[in-house]
Amino acid sequence: MVARFMSLKEAVASCVKDGDTISMEGFTHLIPHAAGHEIIRQGIKDLTLIRMTPDMIYDQLIGAGCAKKLVFSWGGNPGVGSLHRLRDAYEKGWPTKLEIEEHSHAAMANAYDAGAAGLPCAVFKGYRGAELPRVNPNIKFIECPFTGESLAAVPAIRPDVTVVHAQKANKKGDVLFEGIVGVQKEAVLAAKKSIITVEEIVDDFGDISPNAVMLPNWAVTAIVEVPGGAHPSYAQGYYKRDNAFYKAWDPIARDREAFQAWLEEHVINGGPEDFAAKRDANKA
Amino acid sequence: MVARFMSLKEAVASCVKDGDTISMEGFTHLIPHAAGHEIIRQGIKDLTLIRMTPDMIYDQLIGAGCAKKLVFSWGGNPGVGSLHRLRDAYEKGWPTKLEIEEHSHAAMANAYDAGAAGLPCAVFKGYRGAELPRVNPNIKFIECPFTGESLAAVPAIRPDVTVVHAQKANKKGDVLFEGIVGVQKEAVLAAKKSIITVEEIVDDFGDISPNAVMLPNWAVTAIVEVPGGAHPSYAQGYYKRDNAFYKAWDPIARDREAFQAWLEEHVINGGPEDFAAKRDANKA
Amino acid sequence: MVEYTPTEMMTVSAARALKNDDVCFVGIGMPSAACNLARLTHAPDITLIYESGTIGTKPDVLPLSIGDGELCETAVNTVAVPEMFRYWLQGGKISVGFLGAAQLDKYGNINTTVIGDYDNPKVRLPGGGGAPEIATSCGEVFLVMKQSKRGFVEKIDFVTSLGHGKGGDDRASYGVDTKGPSRLITDLCIMEPHPVGKQFVVTSIHPGVTREEIIENTGWEVEFADEVAETAIPSEKELQVLRELHARTAKAHGDQQ
Amino acid sequence: MVEYTPTEMMTVSAARALKNDDVCFVGIGMPSAACNLARLTHAPDITLIYESGTIGTKPDVLPLSIGDGELCETAVNTVAVPEMFRYWLQGGKISVGFLGAAQLDKYGNINTTVIGDYDNPKVRLPGGGGAPEIATSCGEVFLVMKQSKRGFVEKIDFVTSLGHGKGGDDRASYGVDTKGPSRLITDLCIMEPHPVGKQFVVTSIHPGVTREEIIENTGWEVEFADEVAETAIPSEKELQVLRELHARTAKAHGDQQ
């Protein structure tokens, strides 16, 4: 099953449904904001959201009422402060109650790796002396059968859908990532379906390394060209992180009404085509 | 401890000693033949040799009497046939008895990965229905604590020394691999010490991908410039695999005297400087 | 009249088993010739993967080893070997594994380890390499091997890689949920596992081959399907492409013609 | 006479703790400023690693997030996040982890998860991120944090990351063989763990700070070493480099000056 090129609307409609477990990754870099907005516009509900670093994109999905559960390891607006929509949902149940499952980065990185590797669980040297195992039943310990050493184990992450953003796809549908590549490749390989938004679709990748970070077309479900689709995150070689917008997000998200007004104007009445202008304003 | 540039003689003398566990990797590509010859010249004994695909390089080390044990997953001269020195040592104890520990590729690749990752063992979906676990006590099975699934476990590979060949080092001692990169990076990260022979030392790597397969200088012990040092294996971008020599090896290795004559002429009386001519004869 | 050798018939039959959308883990030797013949004829988009880490490779000549430069230079992408075995093979991304064997039993269990006793072998073979996990992690497995009493035996000396185990549901008892050997292509015929018992049954005989020849060259009691087809002879195109591939390969590897 | 703020004194003291040959896993915020100050002054060859996968990065401005483009563009190499946590951190390649905290106890145990009860928190903090494994896998850990009764507490509400546990040999009882917190740098002083009990002991006081101020801003009973040093004031060079770094950072992030 070779990747199909689609519109963002079609990709989300055909891949994501209510109640899915979904991973939208990007470690500061290449966060798929345009795709997140499309999920909000399509009114998808009861999602279990997985992400190492839920930041603005998940704050928006949670505030819009798309999520019932969050699996994460660090939740904040980096360098700015709290995620107010996340906290409002978790602490006060607005707009709906949010359940959380909390891990460390090492646990989630290993769990994605295990998901990509077809394993039921990840085994790692983790959580030693830490308290999360007391409150998270999905952290267990096993013994090395050779040394007797105690090792942490967490279930592999196997999302129904992974959504990521990449710099390029070629006309055959192979996908190229470059720069801070995070856990995106693992998240796609671990998932049943995947949507990849890209800055551009090129004839071919030209003279790249044989060892480039890539996904061949048959390992991907849907590809959508969305220039600027990571804004206010960034796409190395295309545009910079819009740090000012991350700071501006704080007062918007702090207030339910301000958030709803922002959502109405920029998401509900917006579309993926709006992102190109945001890219141009933050050109690298 | 930043990598030191050394002569091959100095690198082997300072890093490898009798009785060490040593890994010389390279998956067809970038096999460190020149370094193997230096180990033979220095008369190092009782080595435990680890390698997924022991081929000509280990046939030579074994025939020269350097090894007491071989840990491997596929032992042959690819596309040609048996390794006659390996078989002679294992089956007839010439020049010394060779003990073997046998795995599958998946087991060894996972064991290198676990070694690099600081784990005591590798856990993977392997050896299901296979007979090696009956004859190799270093293969055990554990249960996934979440699903109950049975998973294979093997001890992590943690060599005393890993020896590999790479295309380039820069003047700071960072190392660049390209093409079929095998398990080399893992083998170096898993080892206590490492020797990297390289085709050339350059001022800097120029315009390479941020995600290139590299080792920073502080993760490497010794770097030696040996142009052609992988021959008759190859270095992508520098010279081709000398397939004719792999075929020519068969009759040499088949006969103890022919082997000893070859060893005397090309190894004992040879040196790393001989490899540049072999490279030139097989230019890419 | 097209002339061809039994080996050519075998390679062509093996190639035909592959589909254009397959993702195929290629063993070296006979599987490599069959997989590349498929790619150069009816399956141009097939993804060929070699355990050296090369994904989507399109070699112009057959590799002598599993990691020839040609494989990387013509690949879509080349990954580290641990990634190959962990994300791609174990991760369930491969539809077909193509394997050869030194010894084979009627359930498709494979020996590539030793002839004789493990500790005191008559012949020490190269070992399993990637095969033990290719055999269990790929969606299905195709086997290709020249038929002989020495190779096709009632009981293999060592189970390097699982086929259908002791037959029936035995394969699943090891926690393996992939299909296992679904086709065995030889120089004489094509066999497929019995739907229930999983022992190999001859389903197609190559032109000019007799049932007696198959029986004489098989160490187990041969079963024939109720309806046995005759394998279509190699087309001129198939033979031409295969011969050109071998000729290019011989030239590239410095063989004497 | 050189003028400086307590925060500058803290950052400079923290930077000085790093050596030229350290390989340092850098937390965001205060640790990031200290590590880059070290790199720009006495430790030009220090390897700075951020959990986004950037190895040997030399940012010209401080990153706002752990994965700013600047980190990758100036790095020796950038690896995937699973590789970062598996091969580099867990693999024991990092000599120093540099962490901050929301709450800290006298044994260097860290809370960055919740204030109050885990299920009904007074304040929900961002969570552990990389810290739980940075705290146990790095050769040693430096902590940097502004001193206050609210932050320096007798008992932290949640043990996000292990320090010296309950003190003494407790850390090792978790199977951890790394050194743990070996230095705590605050805006008032420097503390180091007692060689036996492992509770923090004040070993150096910043110029102009009194013992009373330290006691007033600490929630546990403060211990002073027999010989307490006075921290050397920031040099003009250190202050100049730090201030220029902050100025470049503010400009790059679009702050109003």
mmCIF file of C-alpha atoms in Angstrom, chain A residues 27-29 52-53 72-76 78-82 86-87 90-91 100-107 109-110 112-113 123-132 134-135 149 178-183 186 234 236-237 241 243-244 246-247, chain D residues 28 51-54 64-73 78-82 85-86 89-90 112-113 117-130 132-133 136-137 157-162 174-178 252-255:
data_model
loop_
_atom_site.group_PDB
_atom_site.id
_atom_site.type_symbol
_atom_site.label_atom_id
_atom_site.label_comp_id
_atom_site.label_asym_id
_atom_site.label_seq_id
_atom_site.Cartn_x
_atom_site.Cartn_y
_atom_site.Cartn_z
ATOM 1 C CA PHE A 27 10.408 17.684 19.232
ATOM 2 C CA THR A 28 9.983 21.485 19.096
ATOM 3 C CA HIS A 29 10.839 21.144 15.390
ATOM 4 C CA MET A 52 6.384 13.438 24.653
ATOM 5 C CA THR A 53 6.112 17.202 24.865
ATOM 6 C CA PHE A 72 2.968 12.511 27.967
ATOM 7 C CA SER A 73 6.318 13.117 29.623
ATOM 8 C CA TRP A 74 6.666 16.912 29.738
ATOM 9 C CA GLY A 75 3.727 19.278 29.367
ATOM 10 C CA GLY A 76 4.449 22.958 29.070
ATOM 11 C CA PRO A 78 8.774 25.707 26.508
ATOM 12 C CA GLY A 79 10.494 28.716 28.015
ATOM 13 C CA VAL A 80 7.136 30.387 28.664
ATOM 14 C CA GLY A 81 5.154 28.480 31.274
ATOM 15 C CA SER A 82 2.071 26.349 31.795
ATOM 16 C CA LEU A 86 -4.355 21.420 29.491
ATOM 17 C CA ARG A 87 -4.470 22.459 33.142
ATOM 18 C CA TYR A 90 -7.196 18.286 33.881
ATOM 19 C CA GLU A 91 -7.886 20.366 36.994
ATOM 20 C CA ILE A 100 -3.506 11.681 32.124
ATOM 21 C CA GLU A 101 -0.873 8.965 31.906
ATOM 22 C CA GLU A 102 2.542 10.299 32.755
ATOM 23 C CA HIS A 103 5.991 8.977 31.836
ATOM 24 C CA SER A 104 9.555 10.195 31.549
ATOM 25 C CA HIS A 105 11.081 11.143 28.199
ATOM 26 C CA ALA A 106 13.297 8.065 28.279
ATOM 27 C CA ALA A 107 10.252 5.847 28.803
ATOM 28 C CA ALA A 109 11.299 7.429 23.557
ATOM 29 C CA ASN A 110 11.855 3.751 24.330
ATOM 30 C CA TYR A 112 8.048 4.560 20.509
ATOM 31 C CA ASP A 113 11.180 2.619 19.604
ATOM 32 C CA VAL A 123 12.826 -2.475 28.498
ATOM 33 C CA PHE A 124 15.235 0.177 29.781
ATOM 34 C CA LYS A 125 17.251 1.429 32.724
ATOM 35 C CA GLY A 126 14.740 3.913 33.982
ATOM 36 C CA TYR A 127 12.625 5.227 36.836
ATOM 37 C CA ARG A 128 15.204 4.088 39.396
ATOM 38 C CA GLY A 129 14.258 5.743 42.671
ATOM 39 C CA ALA A 130 11.549 7.781 40.953
ATOM 40 C CA GLU A 131 7.966 8.018 42.152
ATOM 41 C CA LEU A 132 6.012 7.777 38.861
ATOM 42 C CA ARG A 134 3.692 4.439 42.232
ATOM 43 C CA VAL A 135 1.025 6.376 40.332
ATOM 44 C CA GLU A 149 19.469 -6.434 37.328
ATOM 45 C CA GLU A 178 16.233 16.650 8.416
ATOM 46 C CA GLY A 179 17.525 18.422 11.504
ATOM 47 C CA ILE A 180 16.000 17.635 14.890
ATOM 48 C CA VAL A 181 14.177 14.486 13.854
ATOM 49 C CA GLY A 182 12.783 13.637 17.280
ATOM 50 C CA VAL A 183 10.759 10.423 17.431
ATOM 51 C CA GLU A 186 9.519 5.736 15.129
ATOM 52 C CA TYR A 234 9.575 25.492 12.483
ATOM 53 C CA GLN A 236 14.652 23.703 9.267
ATOM 54 C CA GLY A 237 15.711 25.179 5.953
ATOM 55 C CA ARG A 241 10.403 29.005 15.132
ATOM 56 C CA ASN A 243 9.092 32.294 19.442
ATOM 57 C CA ALA A 244 7.035 35.465 19.737
ATOM 58 C CA TYR A 246 4.700 30.929 21.692
ATOM 59 C CA LYS A 247 4.910 33.825 24.147
ATOM 60 C CA ILE D 28 16.600 24.225 29.654
ATOM 61 C CA GLU D 51 17.671 16.043 24.791
ATOM 62 C CA SER D 52 16.332 17.038 21.373
ATOM 63 C CA GLY D 53 19.234 15.005 19.984
ATOM 64 C CA THR D 54 21.800 17.725 19.378
ATOM 65 C CA LEU D 64 13.859 29.199 24.199
ATOM 66 C CA SER D 65 12.948 25.552 23.850
ATOM 67 C CA ILE D 66 15.033 22.425 24.040
ATOM 68 C CA GLY D 67 14.836 22.003 20.271
ATOM 69 C CA ASP D 68 15.461 25.393 18.704
ATOM 70 C CA GLY D 69 16.952 25.322 15.211
ATOM 71 C CA GLU D 70 20.090 27.044 16.486
ATOM 72 C CA LEU D 71 20.954 23.916 18.491
ATOM 73 C CA CYS D 72 20.967 21.679 15.431
ATOM 74 C CA GLU D 73 22.629 24.152 13.096
ATOM 75 C CA THR D 78 21.958 15.476 15.570
ATOM 76 C CA VAL D 79 20.495 12.085 16.399
ATOM 77 C CA ALA D 80 16.956 10.812 16.864
ATOM 78 C CA VAL D 81 15.499 11.185 20.354
ATOM 79 C CA PRO D 82 15.345 7.425 21.060
ATOM 80 C CA PHE D 85 18.123 8.512 25.418
ATOM 81 C CA ARG D 86 19.313 4.973 24.654
ATOM 82 C CA LEU D 89 22.305 8.997 28.076
ATOM 83 C CA GLN D 90 21.531 5.434 29.191
ATOM 84 C CA THR D 112 9.198 18.853 38.859
ATOM 85 C CA THR D 113 5.845 17.032 38.768
ATOM 86 C CA ASP D 117 -1.094 15.472 45.967
ATOM 87 C CA TYR D 118 -0.389 13.771 42.625
ATOM 88 C CA ASP D 119 -4.063 13.168 41.822
ATOM 89 C CA ASN D 120 -5.336 16.466 43.188
ATOM 90 C CA PRO D 121 -2.406 18.801 42.852
ATOM 91 C CA LYS D 122 -2.270 22.375 44.099
ATOM 92 C CA VAL D 123 -0.034 23.101 41.136
ATOM 93 C CA ARG D 124 0.470 20.815 38.195
ATOM 94 C CA LEU D 125 4.053 21.278 36.992
ATOM 95 C CA PRO D 126 5.288 20.280 33.493
ATOM 96 C CA GLY D 127 6.578 16.895 34.647
ATOM 97 C CA GLY D 128 9.852 15.034 34.617
ATOM 98 C CA GLY D 129 10.770 15.143 30.939
ATOM 99 C CA GLY D 130 14.298 13.825 30.685
ATOM 100 C CA PRO D 132 14.406 11.003 35.963
ATOM 101 C CA GLU D 133 16.987 9.263 33.795
ATOM 102 C CA THR D 136 20.579 8.407 37.399
ATOM 103 C CA SER D 137 22.521 7.900 34.126
ATOM 104 C CA ASP D 157 5.765 16.496 47.413
ATOM 105 C CA PHE D 158 6.792 14.070 44.675
ATOM 106 C CA VAL D 159 10.113 12.413 43.872
ATOM 107 C CA THR D 160 10.348 13.054 40.151
ATOM 108 C CA SER D 161 14.054 12.295 40.014
ATOM 109 C CA LEU D 162 16.340 10.529 42.454
ATOM 110 C CA TYR D 174 18.133 1.449 43.644
ATOM 111 C CA GLY D 175 20.858 -0.169 41.543
ATOM 112 C CA VAL D 176 22.274 3.207 40.602
ATOM 113 C CA ASP D 177 26.064 3.396 40.427
ATOM 114 C CA THR D 178 26.491 7.015 39.329
ATOM 115 C CA ALA D 252 16.712 36.798 18.733
ATOM 116 C CA HIS D 253 13.533 35.848 20.580
ATOM 117 C CA GLY D 254 11.887 39.176 19.842
ATOM 118 C CA ASP D 255 11.792 40.389 23.443
#
